[in-house]
Coordinates of N, CA and C and ligand atoms in Angstrom, one line a residue:
X1 N 0.8 -1.2 0.1 CA -0.1 -0.3 -0.4 C 1.3 1.2 0.3
X2 N 0.6 2.0 -1.0 CA 1.2 3.5 -1.0 C 0.4 4.4 0.2
X3 N 1.8 5.0 0.7 CA 1.3 6.1 2.0 C 1.3 7.3 1.3
X4 N -0.4 8.0 1.5 CA -0.4 9.5 1.3 C -0.1 9.8 2.8
X5 N 0.3 11.3 2.6 CA -0.1 12.5 3.2 C -0.4 13.8 2.7
X6 N -1.7 13.6 3.5 CA -2.6 15.2 3.1 C -2.2 16.5 3.9
X7 N -1.8 17.7 3.3 CA -1.5 19.1 4.0 C -2.7 19.6 3.6
X8 N -3.6 20.0 4.6 CA -4.4 21.2 4.6 C -4.4 22.3 5.0
X9 N -5.0 23.4 5.1 CA -5.2 25.2 5.6 C -7.0 25.0 6.1
X10 N -7.6 24.4 5.5 CA -9.0 24.7 5.8 C -10.3 23.6 5.6
X11 N -11.1 23.4 4.7 CA -11.8 22.8 4.6 C -11.8 21.6 4.4
X12 N -11.4 20.8 3.4 CA -10.8 19.7 3.2 C -11.4 18.8 2.1
X13 N -12.5 19.6 1.1 CA -13.3 19.2 0.5 C -12.5 18.3 -0.4
X14 N -11.4 18.5 -0.9 CA -10.2 17.7 -2.1 C -9.4 16.5 -1.1
X15 N -9.5 17.0 0.4 CA -8.9 15.8 0.9 C -10.5 14.5 0.9
X16 N -11.3 15.3 1.7 CA -12.5 14.5 1.5 C -13.0 13.6 -0.1
X17 N -12.7 13.9 -0.8 CA -12.7 13.3 -2.0 C -11.7 12.4 -2.4
X18 N -10.4 12.9 -1.9 CA -9.3 11.6 -2.3 C -9.4 10.7 -1.5
X19 N -9.7 10.8 -0.4 CA -9.8 9.6 1.3 C -11.3 8.6 0.3
X20 N -12.0 9.3 -0.1 CA -13.8 8.6 -0.5 C -13.2 7.5 -1.8
X21 N -12.2 8.1 -3.0 CA -11.7 7.7 -4.2 C -10.9 6.1 -3.6
X22 N -10.0 6.4 -2.8 CA -9.0 5.6 -2.6 C -9.6 4.2 -2.0
X23 N -11.0 4.7 -1.2 CA -12.1 3.5 -1.0 C -12.4 3.2 -1.9
X24 N -13.1 3.6 -2.8 CA -14.3 3.2 -3.6 C -13.7 2.5 -5.0
X25 N -12.3 2.8 -4.8 CA -11.9 2.2 -6.4 C -10.3 1.9 -5.8
X26 N -11.1 1.7 -4.5 CA -9.8 0.4 -3.8 C -8.4 0.7 -4.4
X27 N -7.7 1.9 -4.1 CA -6.5 2.1 -5.1 C -5.5 1.3 -3.8
X28 N -4.3 0.8 -4.5 CA -3.3 0.5 -4.0 C -2.6 1.6 -2.8
X29 N -3.4 2.2 -2.5 CA -2.8 3.2 -1.8 C -3.9 3.9 -0.8
X30 N -3.5 4.6 0.6 CA -4.6 5.2 1.5 C -3.6 6.4 2.1
X31 N -4.7 7.5 2.5 CA -4.6 8.5 2.9 C -4.3 8.0 5.0
X32 N -2.9 8.2 4.8 CA -2.4 8.1 6.4 C -2.4 8.8 7.6
X33 N -2.4 10.3 6.7 CA -2.0 10.9 7.9 C -2.6 12.6 6.9
X34 N -3.4 13.3 8.0 CA -3.8 14.4 7.7 C -3.2 15.9 8.4
X35 N -2.3 17.0 7.8 CA -1.1 17.7 8.3 C -2.2 19.3 8.5
X36 N -2.7 19.8 9.1 CA -2.8 21.4 9.2 C -1.9 22.2 9.6
X37 N -1.9 23.3 9.1 CA -0.7 24.6 9.5 C -2.1 25.4 10.7
X38 N -3.4 24.8 10.7 CA -3.8 25.8 11.5 C -5.0 24.7 12.0
X39 N -5.2 24.8 13.9 CA -5.8 23.6 14.5 C -7.3 23.5 14.3
X40 N -7.9 24.5 13.5 CA -9.2 24.6 13.6 C -9.3 24.9 12.4
X41 N -8.7 23.8 11.2 CA -9.3 23.7 10.1 C -10.4 22.6 9.7
X42 N -11.4 22.8 9.2 CA -12.5 22.3 9.1 C -11.9 20.6 9.1
X43 N -11.4 20.5 7.9 CA -11.2 19.0 6.8 C -10.0 18.1 8.7
X44 N -9.8 18.6 9.1 CA -9.4 17.5 10.4 C -10.3 16.8 10.9
X45 N -11.5 17.8 11.1 CA -12.3 16.8 11.6 C -12.7 15.7 11.1
X46 N -12.9 15.9 9.6 CA -13.6 14.8 9.0 C -12.4 13.9 8.9
X47 N -11.5 14.2 8.8 CA -10.4 12.6 8.9 C -10.5 12.0 9.7
X48 N -10.3 12.8 11.2 CA -10.8 12.4 12.4 C -12.1 10.9 11.7
X49 N -13.4 11.4 11.6 CA -14.3 10.5 11.8 C -14.0 9.4 10.9
X50 N -13.0 9.9 10.0 CA -12.6 8.3 9.1 C -11.5 7.3 10.0
X51 N -11.0 7.9 10.9 CA -10.1 7.4 11.9 C -8.8 7.5 10.9
X52 N -8.9 8.5 10.6 CA -6.9 9.0 9.8 C -6.4 9.8 10.8
X53 N -5.1 9.5 11.2 CA -4.3 10.3 12.0 C -4.1 11.6 11.8
X54 N -4.3 12.6 12.6 CA -4.4 14.2 11.9 C -3.3 14.3 12.8
X55 N -2.8 15.7 12.7 CA -1.4 16.6 13.5 C -1.5 17.8 12.9
X56 N -1.1 18.5 13.6 CA -1.0 19.7 13.6 C 0.1 20.6 13.9
X57 N 0.7 21.6 12.7 CA 1.8 22.3 13.4 C 1.7 23.7 12.9
X58 N 1.6 24.1 13.6 CA 0.8 25.9 13.8 C 2.3 26.9 13.3
X59 N 2.3 27.2 12.0 CA 3.1 27.7 11.6 C 3.9 29.2 12.5
X60 N 2.7 30.1 13.3 CA 2.6 30.7 14.1 C 3.6 30.6 15.5
X61 N 3.3 29.3 15.4 CA 4.5 28.9 16.8 C 6.0 28.8 16.3
X62 N 6.9 29.5 15.2 CA 7.8 29.1 14.9 C 8.4 30.6 14.1
X63 N 9.6 30.8 13.9 CA 10.6 32.1 14.1 C 10.4 32.6 12.6
X64 N 10.4 31.3 11.8 CA 10.9 31.8 10.4 C 10.5 30.4 9.3
X65 N 10.0 30.9 8.1 CA 10.0 29.7 7.6 C 10.6 28.6 7.4
X66 N 12.1 28.4 7.8 CA 12.7 27.4 7.3 C 12.4 26.4 8.6
X67 N 12.4 27.3 10.0 CA 11.9 26.4 11.2 C 11.0 25.5 11.0
X68 N 9.9 26.6 10.5 CA 8.4 25.7 10.1 C 8.6 24.4 9.5
X69 N 9.4 24.9 8.6 CA 9.2 23.6 7.4 C 10.1 22.8 8.1
X70 N 11.0 22.8 9.1 CA 11.8 21.8 9.3 C 10.7 21.0 10.1
X71 N 10.0 21.4 10.5 CA 9.3 20.9 11.8 C 8.1 20.1 10.7
X72 N 8.1 20.4 9.9 CA 6.8 20.2 8.8 C 7.3 18.8 8.4
X73 N 8.5 19.1 8.1 CA 9.0 18.0 7.5 C 9.2 16.7 8.2
X74 N 9.5 17.0 9.3 CA 9.9 15.7 10.3 C 8.6 15.1 10.7
X75 N 7.4 16.3 10.9 CA 6.0 15.7 11.0 C 5.6 14.9 9.7
X76 N 5.9 15.3 8.8 CA 5.6 14.4 7.8 C 5.9 12.8 7.5
X77 N 7.4 12.9 7.8 CA 8.3 12.0 7.5 C 8.1 10.9 8.7
X78 N 7.6 11.4 9.7 CA 7.0 10.5 10.6 C 6.3 9.4 9.8
X79 N 5.5 9.6 9.3 CA 4.1 8.7 8.7 C 4.8 8.3 7.1
X80 N 6.0 8.7 6.9 CA 6.5 7.8 6.4 C 6.2 7.6 4.8
X81 N 5.5 9.0 4.0 CA 4.7 9.1 3.1 C 5.6 8.5 1.5
X82 N 4.8 8.0 0.1 CA 5.1 8.1 -0.7 C 4.8 9.1 -1.6
X83 N 3.6 9.9 -1.0 CA 3.4 11.1 -1.7 C 2.8 11.7 -0.9
X84 N 3.0 13.3 -1.3 CA 2.6 14.1 0.2 C 1.7 15.0 -0.9
X85 N 0.5 15.2 -0.5 CA -0.5 16.0 -1.6 C -1.3 17.4 -0.2
X86 N -0.7 18.3 -1.4 CA -1.2 20.0 -0.8 C -2.2 20.0 -1.2
X87 N -3.2 19.9 0.0 CA -5.0 20.5 -0.8 C -5.5 21.6 0.0
X88 N -5.1 22.4 -1.0 CA -5.1 23.5 0.2 C -4.7 24.3 1.2
X89 N -3.7 23.8 0.9 CA -2.6 24.1 2.2 C -1.9 25.4 1.8
X90 N -1.8 26.1 2.7 CA -2.1 28.0 2.1 C -0.6 28.5 2.7
X91 N 0.3 27.9 2.1 CA 1.8 28.1 3.1 C 2.8 28.1 2.1
X92 N 3.3 29.5 1.6 CA 4.8 29.2 0.7 C 5.6 28.6 1.1
X93 N 6.5 27.5 0.6 CA 7.6 26.5 1.2 C 8.6 26.9 0.4
X94 N 9.5 26.7 1.4 CA 10.9 26.9 1.5 C 11.4 25.8 0.2
X95 N 12.7 25.8 -0.5 CA 13.2 25.6 -1.6 C 13.7 24.2 -1.2
X96 N 14.3 24.1 0.4 CA 14.8 23.0 0.8 C 13.6 21.9 0.9
X97 N 12.4 22.7 1.7 CA 11.8 21.6 2.0 C 11.2 20.9 0.4
X98 N 10.7 21.8 -0.5 CA 10.1 21.3 -1.6 C 11.6 20.2 -2.6
X99 N 12.4 20.1 -2.5 CA 13.8 19.4 -3.2 C 13.7 18.1 -2.1
X100 N 12.9 18.1 -1.0 CA 13.2 16.9 -0.2 C 11.8 15.9 -0.6
X101 N 10.8 16.5 -1.4 CA 9.8 15.6 -1.7 C 9.5 16.0 -3.5
X102 N 10.9 16.3 -4.0 CA 11.0 16.8 -5.0 C 10.1 15.1 -5.9
X103 N 9.2 15.0 -7.2 CA 8.7 14.0 -7.8 C 7.6 13.2 -6.9
X104 N 7.7 13.0 -5.5 CA 6.6 12.7 -4.6 C 5.3 13.9 -3.9
X105 N 5.2 14.8 -4.3 CA 4.7 16.2 -3.8 C 3.7 17.0 -4.8
X106 N 2.5 17.0 -4.9 CA 1.7 17.3 -5.7 C 0.7 18.5 -5.2
X107 N 0.5 19.8 -5.8 CA -0.6 20.5 -5.9 C -1.7 20.8 -6.4
X108 N -2.9 21.4 -6.2 CA -3.9 21.5 -7.0 C -4.1 22.8 -6.8
X109 N -4.1 23.5 -8.2 CA -4.0 25.0 -8.1 C -5.2 25.5 -8.7
X110 N -6.1 26.7 -8.1 CA -7.4 26.8 -9.0 C -7.8 27.6 -10.1
X111 N -6.7 27.2 -11.1 CA -6.5 27.8 -12.4 C -5.9 27.0 -13.7
X112 N -5.8 27.3 -15.0 CA -5.1 26.6 -15.9 C -3.8 26.9 -16.4
X113 N -3.1 26.6 -15.3 CA -1.4 27.0 -15.2 C -0.7 27.1 -16.4
X114 N -0.1 28.0 -17.0 CA 0.3 29.1 -16.1 C -0.2 30.0 -15.8
X115 N -1.2 30.3 -15.8 CA -1.8 31.0 -15.9 C -2.7 31.6 -14.9
X116 N -2.2 32.5 -14.2 CA -2.7 32.8 -12.5 C -2.6 32.2 -11.6
X117 N -1.4 32.3 -11.4 CA -0.8 31.6 -10.2 C -0.6 32.6 -8.9
X118 N -0.5 32.1 -8.0 CA -0.8 33.1 -6.8 C -2.6 33.1 -6.1
X119 N -2.8 34.3 -5.5 CA -4.2 34.3 -5.2 C -5.5 35.0 -6.0
X120 N -6.9 35.1 -5.9 CA -7.6 35.4 -6.3 C -7.7 35.1 -7.8
X121 N -7.6 33.9 -8.3 CA -7.7 33.2 -9.4 C -8.8 33.4 -10.3
X122 N -9.6 33.0 -9.5 CA -11.4 33.0 -10.4 C -11.4 34.9 -10.5
X123 N -11.2 35.6 -9.9 CA -11.2 37.2 -9.9 C -10.6 37.6 -10.9
X124 N -9.6 36.8 -11.1 CA -8.6 37.6 -12.2 C -8.5 37.1 -13.8
X125 N -9.2 35.9 -13.6 CA -10.0 35.2 -14.6 C -11.3 36.1 -15.5
X126 N -12.1 36.7 -14.2 CA -13.2 36.9 -14.5 C -12.9 38.3 -15.7
X127 N -11.8 39.0 -14.4 CA -11.5 40.4 -14.9 C -10.6 40.8 -16.3
X128 N -10.2 39.4 -16.5 CA -9.5 39.3 -18.1 C -10.2 38.8 -19.2
X129 N -11.5 38.9 -18.5 CA -12.6 38.5 -19.7 C -12.4 36.7 -20.5
X130 N -12.0 36.1 -19.6 CA -11.2 34.3 -20.0 C -12.4 33.6 -19.9
X131 N -12.7 33.0 -21.2 CA -13.8 32.3 -21.8 C -13.8 30.8 -20.9
X132 N -12.6 30.3 -20.5 CA -12.1 29.2 -19.6 C -11.7 29.4 -18.5
X133 N -11.9 28.7 -17.7 CA -11.1 28.7 -16.3 C -10.6 27.5 -15.8
X134 N -10.6 27.1 -14.8 CA -10.3 25.6 -14.6 C -9.4 25.3 -13.3
X135 N -8.5 24.4 -13.2 CA -7.7 23.8 -11.9 C -6.9 22.8 -12.6
X136 N -5.5 23.2 -12.0 CA -4.5 22.2 -12.7 C -3.8 21.6 -11.2
X137 N -3.1 20.0 -11.5 CA -2.8 19.2 -10.7 C -1.3 19.2 -11.2
X138 N -0.3 19.5 -9.9 CA 1.0 19.7 -10.4 C 1.9 19.3 -9.5
X139 N 2.9 18.6 -9.8 CA 4.3 18.4 -9.4 C 5.1 19.8 -8.5
X140 N 5.1 19.7 -7.2 CA 5.4 20.4 -6.7 C 7.0 21.2 -7.1
X141 N 7.5 22.2 -7.8 CA 8.7 23.0 -7.6 C 8.5 24.2 -6.7
X142 N 10.2 24.5 -6.4 CA 10.6 25.5 -5.6 C 9.9 26.8 -6.1
X143 N 9.5 27.1 -7.4 CA 8.6 28.5 -7.9 C 6.8 28.2 -7.6
X144 N 6.7 28.8 -6.8 CA 5.3 29.2 -6.1 C 4.2 28.5 -7.8
X145 N 3.6 27.3 -7.5 CA 2.3 27.2 -8.5 C 3.1 26.9 -10.2
X146 N 4.0 26.3 -10.0 CA 5.0 25.9 -11.2 C 5.2 24.2 -11.0
X147 N 5.8 23.9 -11.9 CA 6.1 22.8 -11.6 C 5.5 22.0 -12.6
X148 N 5.9 20.9 -13.2 CA 5.3 19.8 -14.1 C 4.0 19.2 -13.9
X149 N 3.5 19.5 -15.0 CA 1.7 19.4 -14.7 C 1.3 18.1 -15.0
X150 N 0.4 17.8 -14.2 CA -0.2 16.4 -14.2 C -1.5 16.1 -14.8
X151 N -1.9 17.4 -14.7 CA -3.7 17.0 -15.5 C -4.3 18.2 -15.0
X152 N -5.0 18.8 -16.1 CA -6.1 19.7 -16.0 C -7.6 20.0 -16.0
X153 N -8.1 20.3 -15.8 CA -9.6 20.2 -16.3 C -10.2 21.9 -16.4
X154 N -11.3 22.2 -17.7 CA -11.2 23.3 -17.8 C -13.0 23.2 -17.7
X155 N -13.4 24.6 -17.2 CA -14.7 24.7 -17.4 C -15.2 26.0 -17.7
X156 N -16.4 26.4 -18.2 CA -16.3 27.7 -19.0 C -16.7 28.3 -18.0
X157 N -16.1 29.7 -18.7 CA -16.6 31.1 -17.5 C -18.0 31.5 -18.2
X158 N -19.2 31.3 -17.4 CA -20.5 31.7 -17.9 C -20.7 33.7 -17.6
X159 N -21.3 34.1 -19.1 CA -21.8 35.2 -18.6 C -22.6 35.7 -17.4
X160 N -22.4 36.6 -16.6 CA -22.6 36.6 -15.3 C -22.2 36.0 -14.3
X161 N -21.3 35.4 -14.1 CA -20.5 34.6 -13.2 C -19.7 35.7 -12.4
X162 N -19.8 35.8 -11.2 CA -18.9 36.2 -10.0 C -17.9 35.3 -9.4
X163 N -17.4 35.5 -8.7 CA -15.5 34.7 -8.4 C -16.5 33.6 -7.4
X164 N -17.5 33.5 -6.7 CA -18.1 32.7 -6.3 C -18.8 31.7 -7.0
X165 N -19.7 32.3 -8.0 CA -20.4 31.0 -8.8 C -19.1 30.6 -9.8
X166 N -17.9 30.8 -10.0 CA -16.9 30.6 -10.8 C -15.9 29.7 -9.9
X167 N -16.1 30.1 -8.6 CA -15.4 29.3 -7.7 C -15.9 28.4 -7.4
X168 N -17.4 28.1 -7.7 CA -18.0 26.8 -6.9 C -18.2 25.9 -8.6
X169 N -17.7 26.0 -9.5 CA -17.6 25.3 -10.5 C -16.4 24.7 -10.9
X170 N -15.4 25.6 -10.6 CA -13.9 25.0 -10.6 C -13.6 24.1 -9.5
X171 N -14.5 24.1 -7.6 CA -14.2 23.3 -6.9 C -14.3 22.0 -7.5
X172 N -15.7 22.0 -8.1 CA -16.3 20.9 -8.5 C -15.5 20.0 -9.4
X173 N -15.1 20.7 -10.4 CA -13.9 19.5 -10.9 C -13.0 19.2 -10.3
X174 N -12.5 20.0 -9.5 CA -11.2 19.8 -9.0 C -11.7 18.5 -7.8
X175 N -12.7 18.0 -7.7 CA -13.0 16.8 -6.6 C -12.9 15.9 -7.5
X176 N -13.2 16.0 -9.0 CA -12.6 14.5 -9.8 C -11.4 14.5 -10.0
X177 N -10.8 15.7 -10.5 CA -9.2 16.1 -11.0 C -8.1 15.3 -10.3
X178 N -8.4 15.8 -8.8 CA -6.9 15.6 -8.1 C -7.3 14.0 -7.5
X179 N -8.8 13.4 -7.4 CA -8.5 11.9 -6.8 C -7.8 11.2 -8.2
X180 N -8.5 11.9 -9.5 CA -7.9 11.1 -11.2 C -6.8 11.5 -10.6
X181 N -5.8 12.2 -10.0 CA -4.3 12.5 -10.6 C -3.8 11.4 -9.4
X182 N -4.0 11.4 -7.9 CA -3.5 11.4 -6.8 C -3.2 9.7 -7.2
X183 N -4.3 8.9 -7.8 CA -4.9 7.6 -8.4 C -3.7 7.2 -9.1
X184 N -3.4 8.1 -9.9 CA -3.0 7.9 -10.9 C -1.4 7.6 -10.5
X185 N -0.5 8.3 -9.6 CA 0.2 8.2 -8.9 C 0.5 7.0 -8.3
X186 N -0.3 6.8 -7.3 CA 0.0 5.7 -6.6 C -0.4 4.2 -7.6
X187 N -0.8 4.2 -8.4 CA -0.9 3.2 -9.5 C 0.2 2.9 -10.0
X188 N 1.3 4.1 -10.3 CA 2.6 3.9 -10.7 C 2.1 4.1 -12.0
X189 N 1.1 4.9 -12.6 CA 0.9 5.1 -14.3 C 1.6 6.4 -14.4
X190 N 1.9 7.4 -13.5 CA 2.8 8.8 -14.2 C 4.3 8.7 -14.3
X191 N 4.8 9.0 -15.4 CA 6.2 9.4 -15.7 C 6.7 10.6 -16.1
X192 N 7.4 11.0 -15.2 CA 7.9 12.2 -14.9 C 9.2 12.4 -15.9
X193 N 9.3 13.5 -16.9 CA 10.6 12.9 -17.5 C 11.1 14.9 -18.2
X194 N 12.1 15.3 -17.7 CA 12.4 16.5 -18.3 C 11.0 17.8 -18.1
X195 N 10.6 17.8 -17.2 CA 9.6 18.6 -16.5 C 8.1 18.2 -17.2
X196 N 8.0 17.4 -17.8 CA 7.3 16.7 -18.8 C 6.6 15.5 -17.9
X197 N 4.9 15.5 -17.5 CA 4.2 14.3 -17.2 C 3.3 13.6 -18.0
X198 N 3.8 12.5 -18.3 CA 3.1 11.7 -19.3 C 2.1 10.3 -18.3
X199 N 1.0 9.9 -19.0 CA 0.5 8.7 -18.7 C 1.3 7.6 -19.4
X200 N 1.0 6.5 -18.7 CA 1.9 5.6 -19.0 C 1.2 4.9 -20.5
X201 N -0.4 4.8 -19.9 CA -1.3 4.4 -20.6 C -1.9 5.2 -22.0
X202 N -1.2 6.1 -21.8 CA -2.1 7.4 -22.8 C -3.5 7.8 -22.4
X203 N -3.8 7.7 -21.2 CA -5.0 8.5 -20.3 C -4.6 9.7 -20.9
X204 N -5.9 10.8 -21.3 CA -6.2 12.2 -21.3 C -5.6 12.6 -19.9
X205 N -5.1 13.6 -19.9 CA -4.5 14.1 -18.9 C -5.6 15.3 -18.5
X206 N -6.5 15.6 -19.6 CA -7.0 16.9 -19.7 C -8.6 16.1 -19.7
X207 N -9.2 17.6 -19.0 CA -10.8 17.5 -19.5 C -11.4 18.6 -19.3
X208 N -13.1 18.7 -20.2 CA -13.5 19.9 -20.1 C -14.9 19.5 -20.1
X209 N -15.7 20.3 -18.4 CA -16.5 19.9 -17.8 C -17.5 20.6 -18.6
X210 N -18.7 19.8 -18.7 CA -20.0 21.1 -19.5 C -20.3 21.7 -18.7
X211 N -20.9 22.8 -19.2 CA -21.3 24.2 -18.5 C -22.3 23.7 -17.6
Ligands
LIG301 C1 -8.9 24.6 -3.2 O1 -9.8 25.7 -4.7 C2 -7.6 24.6 -3.9 O2 -7.8 24.7 -5.1 C3 -6.8 25.6 -3.7 O3 -7.8 25.7 -2.4 C4 -9.1 24.9 -2.3 C5 -8.9 24.3 -1.5 O4 -9.9 24.1 -1.0 N1 -5.4 25.4 -3.4 P1 -10.5 22.3 -0.3 O5 -10.1 23.0 1.5 O6 -10.0 21.5 -0.6 O7 -12.0 22.4 0.3

């Protein structure tokens, strides 16, 4: 069984989607621990209810990013993960931390990268007049919201959309996209080479949701 450790800061709806898919689809992998930098993150309770180990590493208790990342890495490594999954984990990570998990740490970002790295992606997509928005799962590299792209899902931007309505539409596809990408990893279906991620059986790594 591949061991997955998930890092969250908030509601953990992607975490929940991944846990459900791992059981429903009988993956050769399981979420063994959930770690949050916020004690009040709603996703922690959901994980506990499923009997998954939870830990809190509060970034405010550390003098700087390096000290926080060292404590976080120590906590992660106690669970001996094959894959670290960032699911709404709202901290910028140091290059040393990222390097430690190179090729085995994934993130989901609510835009079609490389467009709209950083925050407020939905508002920026609407302001830019984009007709498509979406989400990207990528391996984490030292540069924020960059790194080899594993899979992308696109949704239409509809007339009259505001930040909230677009965010809801994107989050709904995240709940399908992220479990799919994590499932591929634990099933050994991803090949990473020269910054490009291919699915070994040629499964489509993109998806267009209906309006
Ligand atoms: C998602 O939109 C994800 O793309 C972003 O943060 C949000 C997390 O939502 N990085 P949740 O905590 O998984 O519900």
